[in-house]
């Protein structure tokens, strides 16, 4: 074959190879695009309203409301307000730099609940003692369970908190520190108004719900017309229970759904 005859054949081969490379690139991009792109707002709304999401949401919310109601039932606290913040966020596009993990899922839903209770400020020692007694009740065989419905109990020096408010013991933190106004446990933070300090520190109002848009965002106050100030006016002081946010529904880019723990 002469050089003149070979050139057209070589050109045709190059064209074929070029087209093949182009097709392979298209297939490769189409194959990875579903894994690499950000979740669209419409898909977020569809996934957030799916039966699986609704079931996981209900289970998580029922558990958290059970804790909120246990304080109202088993302690001297009077439930006045429940604030719910439930948000489903879509995953981001592939993160090549500054990876945060937000590109690994299609959707992730978090639920947070905060409850506000009223109490008699003149009986705060009895109120705290009642909370610790309820925590003792939820502990099994005398061994405190950190994951109990009410995890605060008389062990770990918390009885000294009651003595302090009865006026028969020192500040359990330190004589030179401010009035103790909170207790922490795994998944829970309980705080209250100061009652013995000359400079008052009060529980602030719940965040106003402005972005309620279910099923993607639920921002609710129950009852909607009640304020923290209303609770304080009725009972004398306010306690605030913050429950750790629960990640209740996750769908990964490969379609796997993380189970609710």
PDB file of C-alpha atoms in Angstrom:
ATOM      1  CA  UNK A   1       0.000   0.000   0.000  1.00  0.00           C
ATOM      2  CA  UNK A   2       1.387   3.400  -0.969  1.00  0.00           C
ATOM      3  CA  UNK A   3       1.599   6.324   1.449  1.00  0.00           C
ATOM      4  CA  UNK A   4      -1.134   8.190  -0.464  1.00  0.00           C
ATOM      5  CA  UNK A   5      -3.522   5.237  -0.066  1.00  0.00           C
ATOM      6  CA  UNK A   6      -2.626   4.724   3.603  1.00  0.00           C
ATOM      7  CA  UNK A   7      -3.362   8.300   4.693  1.00  0.00           C
ATOM      8  CA  UNK A   8      -7.177   8.154   4.194  1.00  0.00           C
ATOM      9  CA  UNK A   9      -7.318   4.803   6.020  1.00  0.00           C
ATOM     10  CA  UNK A  10      -5.261   6.179   8.931  1.00  0.00           C
ATOM     11  CA  UNK A  11      -7.481   9.235   9.119  1.00  0.00           C
ATOM     12  CA  UNK A  12     -10.582   7.033   9.283  1.00  0.00           C
ATOM     13  CA  UNK A  13      -9.065   4.987  12.108  1.00  0.00           C
ATOM     14  CA  UNK A  14      -8.264   8.134  14.061  1.00  0.00           C
ATOM     15  CA  UNK A  15     -11.809   9.382  13.577  1.00  0.00           C
ATOM     16  CA  UNK A  16     -13.239   6.086  14.805  1.00  0.00           C
ATOM     17  CA  UNK A  17     -10.975   6.079  17.868  1.00  0.00           C
ATOM     18  CA  UNK A  18     -11.885   9.701  18.612  1.00  0.00           C
ATOM     19  CA  UNK A  19     -15.601   8.901  18.425  1.00  0.00           C
ATOM     20  CA  UNK A  20     -15.134   5.882  20.660  1.00  0.00           C
ATOM     21  CA  UNK A  21     -13.321   8.000  23.250  1.00  0.00           C
ATOM     22  CA  UNK A  22     -16.123  10.542  23.089  1.00  0.00           C
ATOM     23  CA  UNK A  23     -18.775   7.859  23.656  1.00  0.00           C
ATOM     24  CA  UNK A  24     -16.808   6.384  26.556  1.00  0.00           C
ATOM     25  CA  UNK A  25     -16.545   9.835  28.132  1.00  0.00           C
ATOM     26  CA  UNK A  26     -20.292  10.403  27.768  1.00  0.00           C
ATOM     27  CA  UNK A  27     -21.043   7.004  29.335  1.00  0.00           C
ATOM     28  CA  UNK A  28     -18.602   7.664  32.170  1.00  0.00           C
ATOM     29  CA  UNK A  29     -20.092  11.064  32.928  1.00  0.00           C
ATOM     30  CA  UNK A  30     -23.647   9.758  32.809  1.00  0.00           C
ATOM     31  CA  UNK A  31     -22.743   6.839  35.081  1.00  0.00           C
ATOM     32  CA  UNK A  32     -21.225   9.017  37.786  1.00  0.00           C
ATOM     33  CA  UNK A  33     -23.512  12.036  37.509  1.00  0.00           C
ATOM     34  CA  UNK A  34     -26.159  10.587  39.824  1.00  0.00           C
ATOM     35  CA  UNK A  35     -23.490  10.019  42.456  1.00  0.00           C
ATOM     36  CA  UNK A  36     -21.777  13.386  42.050  1.00  0.00           C
ATOM     37  CA  UNK A  37     -24.553  15.928  41.641  1.00  0.00           C
ATOM     38  CA  UNK A  38     -26.382  17.778  44.414  1.00  0.00           C
ATOM     39  CA  UNK A  39     -29.883  16.645  45.334  1.00  0.00           C
ATOM     40  CA  UNK A  40     -32.501  18.815  43.669  1.00  0.00           C
ATOM     41  CA  UNK A  41     -35.101  20.609  45.845  1.00  0.00           C
ATOM     42  CA  UNK A  42     -37.859  18.537  44.264  1.00  0.00           C
ATOM     43  CA  UNK A  43     -36.101  15.263  45.089  1.00  0.00           C
ATOM     44  CA  UNK A  44     -35.508  16.451  48.655  1.00  0.00           C
ATOM     45  CA  UNK A  45     -39.233  17.135  49.029  1.00  0.00           C
ATOM     46  CA  UNK A  46     -40.135  13.764  47.488  1.00  0.00           C
ATOM     47  CA  UNK A  47     -37.754  11.844  49.744  1.00  0.00           C
ATOM     48  CA  UNK A  48     -38.779  13.812  52.857  1.00  0.00           C
ATOM     49  CA  UNK A  49     -42.421  12.937  52.205  1.00  0.00           C
ATOM     50  CA  UNK A  50     -41.801   9.269  51.435  1.00  0.00           C
ATOM     51  CA  UNK A  51     -43.456   6.569  53.584  1.00  0.00           C
ATOM     52  CA  UNK A  52     -40.027   5.514  54.953  1.00  0.00           C
ATOM     53  CA  UNK A  53     -39.233   9.079  56.035  1.00  0.00           C
ATOM     54  CA  UNK A  54     -42.666   9.558  57.579  1.00  0.00           C
ATOM     55  CA  UNK A  55     -42.351   6.349  59.591  1.00  0.00           C
ATOM     56  CA  UNK A  56     -38.843   7.175  60.841  1.00  0.00           C
ATOM     57  CA  UNK A  57     -39.981  10.687  61.700  1.00  0.00           C
ATOM     58  CA  UNK A  58     -42.923   9.398  63.711  1.00  0.00           C
ATOM     59  CA  UNK A  59     -40.802   6.875  65.624  1.00  0.00           C
ATOM     60  CA  UNK A  60     -38.183   9.501  66.505  1.00  0.00           C
ATOM     61  CA  UNK A  61     -40.774  12.094  67.479  1.00  0.00           C
ATOM     62  CA  UNK A  62     -42.785   9.648  69.600  1.00  0.00           C
ATOM     63  CA  UNK A  63     -39.621   8.696  71.502  1.00  0.00           C
ATOM     64  CA  UNK A  64     -38.717  12.317  72.187  1.00  0.00           C
ATOM     65  CA  UNK A  65     -42.252  13.306  73.125  1.00  0.00           C
ATOM     66  CA  UNK A  66     -42.277  10.350  75.517  1.00  0.00           C
ATOM     67  CA  UNK A  67     -39.323  11.894  77.364  1.00  0.00           C
ATOM     68  CA  UNK A  68     -40.963  15.328  77.406  1.00  0.00           C
ATOM     69  CA  UNK A  69     -44.185  13.870  78.793  1.00  0.00           C
ATOM     70  CA  UNK A  70     -42.339  11.789  81.400  1.00  0.00           C
ATOM     71  CA  UNK A  71     -41.002  14.962  83.020  1.00  0.00           C
ATOM     72  CA  UNK A  72     -44.543  16.344  83.165  1.00  0.00           C
ATOM     73  CA  UNK A  73     -45.936  13.088  84.567  1.00  0.00           C
ATOM     74  CA  UNK A  74     -43.224  11.999  87.004  1.00  0.00           C
ATOM     75  CA  UNK A  75     -41.744  15.257  88.289  1.00  0.00           C
ATOM     76  CA  UNK A  76     -43.178  18.466  89.818  1.00  0.00           C
ATOM     77  CA  UNK A  77     -42.628  20.275  86.498  1.00  0.00           C
ATOM     78  CA  UNK A  78     -45.695  21.525  84.583  1.00  0.00           C
ATOM     79  CA  UNK A  79     -45.329  21.287  80.802  1.00  0.00           C
ATOM     80  CA  UNK A  80     -46.081  24.639  79.182  1.00  0.00           C
ATOM     81  CA  UNK A  81     -44.564  24.680  75.693  1.00  0.00           C
ATOM     82  CA  UNK A  82     -42.993  22.267  73.194  1.00  0.00           C
ATOM     83  CA  UNK A  83     -40.849  23.576  70.320  1.00  0.00           C
ATOM     84  CA  UNK A  84     -40.141  21.276  67.360  1.00  0.00           C
ATOM     85  CA  UNK A  85     -37.531  21.877  64.678  1.00  0.00           C
ATOM     86  CA  UNK A  86     -37.416  19.198  61.982  1.00  0.00           C
ATOM     87  CA  UNK A  87     -35.254  19.762  58.892  1.00  0.00           C
ATOM     88  CA  UNK A  88     -34.461  17.577  55.863  1.00  0.00           C
ATOM     89  CA  UNK A  89     -31.412  18.753  53.885  1.00  0.00           C
ATOM     90  CA  UNK A  90     -30.252  17.585  50.478  1.00  0.00           C
ATOM     91  CA  UNK A  91     -26.735  16.356  49.777  1.00  0.00           C
ATOM     92  CA  UNK A  92     -24.191  18.512  47.971  1.00  0.00           C
ATOM     93  CA  UNK A  93     -22.325  17.930  44.724  1.00  0.00           C
ATOM     94  CA  UNK A  94     -19.067  15.985  44.807  1.00  0.00           C
ATOM     95  CA  UNK A  95     -16.617  17.712  47.143  1.00  0.00           C
ATOM     96  CA  UNK A  96     -13.144  17.504  45.667  1.00  0.00           C
ATOM     97  CA  UNK A  97     -11.655  19.910  48.197  1.00  0.00           C
ATOM     98  CA  UNK A  98     -12.628  20.692  51.802  1.00  0.00           C
ATOM     99  CA  UNK A  99     -14.621  17.484  52.118  1.00  0.00           C
ATOM    100  CA  UNK A 100     -17.329  17.597  54.788  1.00  0.00           C
ATOM    101  CA  UNK A 101     -19.226  14.416  53.937  1.00  0.00           C
ATOM    102  CA  UNK A 102     -22.266  16.370  52.726  1.00  0.00           C
ATOM    103  CA  UNK A 103     -21.745  14.879  49.241  1.00  0.00           C
ATOM    104  CA  UNK A 104     -22.271  11.319  50.465  1.00  0.00           C
ATOM    105  CA  UNK A 105     -26.038  11.390  50.884  1.00  0.00           C
ATOM    106  CA  UNK A 106     -29.151  12.376  48.931  1.00  0.00           C
ATOM    107  CA  UNK A 107     -31.046  13.541  52.003  1.00  0.00           C
ATOM    108  CA  UNK A 108     -30.537  13.724  55.750  1.00  0.00           C
ATOM    109  CA  UNK A 109     -33.259  14.587  58.292  1.00  0.00           C
ATOM    110  CA  UNK A 110     -32.741  15.876  61.847  1.00  0.00           C
ATOM    111  CA  UNK A 111     -35.325  16.351  64.588  1.00  0.00           C
ATOM    112  CA  UNK A 112     -34.815  18.518  67.652  1.00  0.00           C
ATOM    113  CA  UNK A 113     -37.309  19.087  70.474  1.00  0.00           C
ATOM    114  CA  UNK A 114     -37.110  21.600  73.306  1.00  0.00           C
ATOM    115  CA  UNK A 115     -39.661  21.675  76.124  1.00  0.00           C
ATOM    116  CA  UNK A 116     -40.425  24.453  78.600  1.00  0.00           C
ATOM    117  CA  UNK A 117     -41.935  23.781  82.012  1.00  0.00           C
ATOM    118  CA  UNK A 118     -43.250  25.920  84.821  1.00  0.00           C
ATOM    119  CA  UNK A 119     -42.376  25.466  88.499  1.00  0.00           C
ATOM    120  CA  UNK A 120     -42.892  27.199  91.846  1.00  0.00           C
ATOM    121  CA  UNK A 121     -39.746  29.262  92.457  1.00  0.00           C
ATOM    122  CA  UNK A 122     -40.349  29.063  96.227  1.00  0.00           C
ATOM    123  CA  UNK A 123     -40.180  25.276  96.041  1.00  0.00           C
ATOM    124  CA  UNK A 124     -37.219  24.847  93.695  1.00  0.00           C
ATOM    125  CA  UNK A 125     -35.454  22.497  96.140  1.00  0.00           C
ATOM    126  CA  UNK A 126     -38.513  20.208  96.174  1.00  0.00           C
ATOM    127  CA  UNK A 127     -38.789  20.460  92.380  1.00  0.00           C
ATOM    128  CA  UNK A 128     -35.163  19.418  91.870  1.00  0.00           C
ATOM    129  CA  UNK A 129     -35.500  16.681  94.467  1.00  0.00           C
ATOM    130  CA  UNK A 130     -38.557  15.389  92.601  1.00  0.00           C
ATOM    131  CA  UNK A 131     -36.629  15.333  89.314  1.00  0.00           C
ATOM    132  CA  UNK A 132     -33.769  13.395  90.929  1.00  0.00           C
ATOM    133  CA  UNK A 133     -36.241  10.988  92.541  1.00  0.00           C
ATOM    134  CA  UNK A 134     -37.789  10.323  89.128  1.00  0.00           C
ATOM    135  CA  UNK A 135     -34.313   9.721  87.732  1.00  0.00           C
ATOM    136  CA  UNK A 136     -33.665   7.213  90.517  1.00  0.00           C
ATOM    137  CA  UNK A 137     -36.889   5.469  89.534  1.00  0.00           C
ATOM    138  CA  UNK A 138     -35.776   5.160  85.918  1.00  0.00           C
ATOM    139  CA  UNK A 139     -32.434   3.703  86.978  1.00  0.00           C
ATOM    140  CA  UNK A 140     -32.322  -0.079  87.122  1.00  0.00           C
ATOM    141  CA  UNK A 141     -31.128  -2.040  90.185  1.00  0.00           C
ATOM    142  CA  UNK A 142     -29.614   1.076  91.684  1.00  0.00           C
ATOM    143  CA  UNK A 143     -27.229   1.515  88.750  1.00  0.00           C
ATOM    144  CA  UNK A 144     -27.975   4.783  86.950  1.00  0.00           C
ATOM    145  CA  UNK A 145     -28.639   4.356  83.240  1.00  0.00           C
ATOM    146  CA  UNK A 146     -27.232   7.363  81.314  1.00  0.00           C
ATOM    147  CA  UNK A 147     -29.739   6.702  78.521  1.00  0.00           C
ATOM    148  CA  UNK A 148     -32.757   6.615  80.863  1.00  0.00           C
ATOM    149  CA  UNK A 149     -35.878   8.639  80.090  1.00  0.00           C
ATOM    150  CA  UNK A 150     -34.975  10.904  83.022  1.00  0.00           C
ATOM    151  CA  UNK A 151     -31.215  10.447  83.488  1.00  0.00           C
ATOM    152  CA  UNK A 152     -30.696  12.844  86.421  1.00  0.00           C
ATOM    153  CA  UNK A 153     -30.427  11.078  89.798  1.00  0.00           C
ATOM    154  CA  UNK A 154     -29.141  11.579  93.322  1.00  0.00           C
ATOM    155  CA  UNK A 155     -25.775   9.993  92.659  1.00  0.00           C
ATOM    156  CA  UNK A 156     -22.708  11.865  91.352  1.00  0.00           C
ATOM    157  CA  UNK A 157     -23.155  14.587  93.973  1.00  0.00           C
ATOM    158  CA  UNK A 158     -26.451  15.965  92.666  1.00  0.00           C
ATOM    159  CA  UNK A 159     -28.056  15.736  96.120  1.00  0.00           C
ATOM    160  CA  UNK A 160     -25.796  18.629  97.099  1.00  0.00           C
ATOM    161  CA  UNK A 161     -27.689  20.734  94.545  1.00  0.00           C
ATOM    162  CA  UNK A 162     -30.896  20.196  96.524  1.00  0.00           C
ATOM    163  CA  UNK A 163     -29.128  21.009  99.801  1.00  0.00           C
ATOM    164  CA  UNK A 164     -27.850  24.248  98.285  1.00  0.00           C
ATOM    165  CA  UNK A 165     -31.346  25.347  97.324  1.00  0.00           C
ATOM    166  CA  UNK A 166     -32.655  24.348 100.754  1.00  0.00           C
ATOM    167  CA  UNK A 167     -30.057  26.637 102.277  1.00  0.00           C
ATOM    168  CA  UNK A 168     -28.311  23.845 104.198  1.00  0.00           C
ATOM    169  CA  UNK A 169     -25.312  23.303 101.939  1.00  0.00           C
ATOM    170  CA  UNK A 170     -22.709  25.216  99.933  1.00  0.00           C
ATOM    171  CA  UNK A 171     -22.736  25.876  96.205  1.00  0.00           C
ATOM    172  CA  UNK A 172     -22.009  22.414  94.739  1.00  0.00           C
ATOM    173  CA  UNK A 173     -19.784  23.904  92.045  1.00  0.00           C
ATOM    174  CA  UNK A 174     -17.665  26.186  94.205  1.00  0.00           C
ATOM    175  CA  UNK A 175     -18.305  28.887  96.818  1.00  0.00           C
ATOM    176  CA  UNK A 176     -16.958  31.500  94.412  1.00  0.00           C
ATOM    177  CA  UNK A 177     -19.007  30.500  91.375  1.00  0.00           C
ATOM    178  CA  UNK A 178     -22.420  31.717  90.300  1.00  0.00           C
ATOM    179  CA  UNK A 179     -25.694  29.976  91.111  1.00  0.00           C
ATOM    180  CA  UNK A 180     -25.926  26.533  89.414  1.00  0.00           C
ATOM    181  CA  UNK A 181     -28.694  26.563  86.834  1.00  0.00           C
ATOM    182  CA  UNK A 182     -28.312  23.404  84.765  1.00  0.00           C
ATOM    183  CA  UNK A 183     -27.684  19.670  84.658  1.00  0.00           C
ATOM    184  CA  UNK A 184     -26.218  17.699  81.753  1.00  0.00           C
ATOM    185  CA  UNK A 185     -26.641  14.039  80.802  1.00  0.00           C
ATOM    186  CA  UNK A 186     -26.186  12.052  77.608  1.00  0.00           C
ATOM    187  CA  UNK A 187     -28.661  13.517  75.130  1.00  0.00           C
ATOM    188  CA  UNK A 188     -30.270  15.973  77.574  1.00  0.00           C
ATOM    189  CA  UNK A 189     -29.648  19.431  79.009  1.00  0.00           C
ATOM    190  CA  UNK A 190     -31.929  20.728  81.759  1.00  0.00           C
ATOM    191  CA  UNK A 191     -31.628  24.393  82.745  1.00  0.00           C
ATOM    192  CA  UNK A 192     -33.671  26.837  84.845  1.00  0.00           C
ATOM    193  CA  UNK A 193     -34.099  30.447  85.951  1.00  0.00           C
ATOM    194  CA  UNK A 194     -31.881  31.761  88.708  1.00  0.00           C
ATOM    195  CA  UNK A 195     -33.770  32.250  91.984  1.00  0.00           C
ATOM    196  CA  UNK A 196     -31.037  33.008  94.538  1.00  0.00           C
ATOM    197  CA  UNK A 197     -28.813  35.408  92.625  1.00  0.00           C
ATOM    198  CA  UNK A 198     -29.261  39.160  92.911  1.00  0.00           C
ATOM    199  CA  UNK A 199     -28.595  39.391  89.175  1.00  0.00           C
ATOM    200  CA  UNK A 200     -31.268  37.333  87.454  1.00  0.00           C
ATOM    201  CA  UNK A 201     -30.575  35.068  84.496  1.00  0.00           C
ATOM    202  CA  UNK A 202     -33.792  33.860  82.917  1.00  0.00           C
ATOM    203  CA  UNK A 203     -34.597  31.231  80.293  1.00  0.00           C
ATOM    204  CA  UNK A 204     -35.037  33.057  76.991  1.00  0.00           C
ATOM    205  CA  UNK A 205     -37.957  32.803  74.626  1.00  0.00           C
ATOM    206  CA  UNK A 206     -38.184  29.960  72.126  1.00  0.00           C
ATOM    207  CA  UNK A 207     -37.008  30.784  68.588  1.00  0.00           C
ATOM    208  CA  UNK A 208     -39.856  32.036  66.428  1.00  0.00           C
ATOM    209  CA  UNK A 209     -40.951  29.619  63.697  1.00  0.00           C
ATOM    210  CA  UNK A 210     -40.774  31.382  60.345  1.00  0.00           C
ATOM    211  CA  UNK A 211     -39.801  28.657  57.904  1.00  0.00           C
ATOM    212  CA  UNK A 212     -42.453  25.975  58.456  1.00  0.00           C
ATOM    213  CA  UNK A 213     -42.668  24.095  55.131  1.00  0.00           C
ATOM    214  CA  UNK A 214     -43.411  20.396  55.723  1.00  0.00           C
ATOM    215  CA  UNK A 215     -42.226  17.808  54.963  1.00  0.00           C
ATOM    216  CA  UNK A 216     -38.865  19.524  54.286  1.00  0.00           C
ATOM    217  CA  UNK A 217     -39.009  21.851  57.303  1.00  0.00           C
ATOM    218  CA  UNK A 218     -41.295  21.632  60.317  1.00  0.00           C
ATOM    219  CA  UNK A 219     -40.964  24.460  62.812  1.00  0.00           C
ATOM    220  CA  UNK A 220     -43.735  24.285  65.396  1.00  0.00           C
ATOM    221  CA  UNK A 221     -44.591  25.683  68.813  1.00  0.00           C
ATOM    222  CA  UNK A 222     -47.263  23.901  70.817  1.00  0.00           C
ATOM    223  CA  UNK A 223     -49.357  25.761  71.895  1.00  0.00           C
ATOM    224  CA  UNK A 224     -48.567  28.385  69.269  1.00  0.00           C
ATOM    225  CA  UNK A 225     -49.865  31.269  71.402  1.00  0.00           C
ATOM    226  CA  UNK A 226     -47.881  30.424  74.567  1.00  0.00           C
ATOM    227  CA  UNK A 227     -44.617  32.182  75.421  1.00  0.00           C
ATOM    228  CA  UNK A 228     -41.932  31.460  77.989  1.00  0.00           C
ATOM    229  CA  UNK A 229     -42.958  34.673  79.734  1.00  0.00           C
ATOM    230  CA  UNK A 230     -46.526  33.307  79.994  1.00  0.00           C
ATOM    231  CA  UNK A 231     -45.235  30.168  81.715  1.00  0.00           C
ATOM    232  CA  UNK A 232     -43.133  32.204  84.138  1.00  0.00           C
ATOM    233  CA  UNK A 233     -46.060  34.479  84.941  1.00  0.00           C
ATOM    234  CA  UNK A 234     -48.309  31.502  85.676  1.00  0.00           C
ATOM    235  CA  UNK A 235     -45.901  29.364  87.715  1.00  0.00           C
ATOM    236  CA  UNK A 236     -43.119  31.640  88.967  1.00  0.00           C
ATOM    237  CA  UNK A 237     -40.094  30.202  87.141  1.00  0.00           C
ATOM    238  CA  UNK A 238     -39.190  28.258  84.006  1.00  0.00           C
ATOM    239  CA  UNK A 239     -37.251  25.052  83.336  1.00  0.00           C
ATOM    240  CA  UNK A 240     -35.965  24.246  79.849  1.00  0.00           C
ATOM    241  CA  UNK A 241     -35.317  20.717  78.599  1.00  0.00           C
ATOM    242  CA  UNK A 242     -33.217  20.424  75.433  1.00  0.00           C
ATOM    243  CA  UNK A 243     -33.090  17.004  73.795  1.00  0.00           C
ATOM    244  CA  UNK A 244     -30.146  16.181  71.563  1.00  0.00           C
ATOM    245  CA  UNK A 245     -31.061  16.380  67.865  1.00  0.00           C
ATOM    246  CA  UNK A 246     -31.793  12.972  66.354  1.00  0.00           C
ATOM    247  CA  UNK A 247     -30.625  12.045  62.843  1.00  0.00           C
ATOM    248  CA  UNK A 248     -33.633   9.915  61.980  1.00  0.00           C
ATOM    249  CA  UNK A 249     -33.506   9.457  58.187  1.00  0.00           C
ATOM    250  CA  UNK A 250     -30.578   9.297  55.754  1.00  0.00           C
ATOM    251  CA  UNK A 251     -30.566   8.174  52.121  1.00  0.00           C
ATOM    252  CA  UNK A 252     -27.081   7.807  50.648  1.00  0.00           C
ATOM    253  CA  UNK A 253     -26.148   8.507  47.015  1.00  0.00           C
ATOM    254  CA  UNK A 254     -25.992   4.761  46.322  1.00  0.00           C
ATOM    255  CA  UNK A 255     -29.614   4.380  47.469  1.00  0.00           C
ATOM    256  CA  UNK A 256     -28.896   2.781  50.851  1.00  0.00           C
ATOM    257  CA  UNK A 257     -31.056   3.971  53.753  1.00  0.00           C
ATOM    258  CA  UNK A 258     -29.481   4.294  57.193  1.00  0.00           C
ATOM    259  CA  UNK A 259     -31.655   2.666  59.883  1.00  0.00           C
ATOM    260  CA  UNK A 260     -32.998   4.732  62.758  1.00  0.00           C
ATOM    261  CA  UNK A 261     -31.057   3.924  65.928  1.00  0.00           C
TER     262      UNK A 261
END
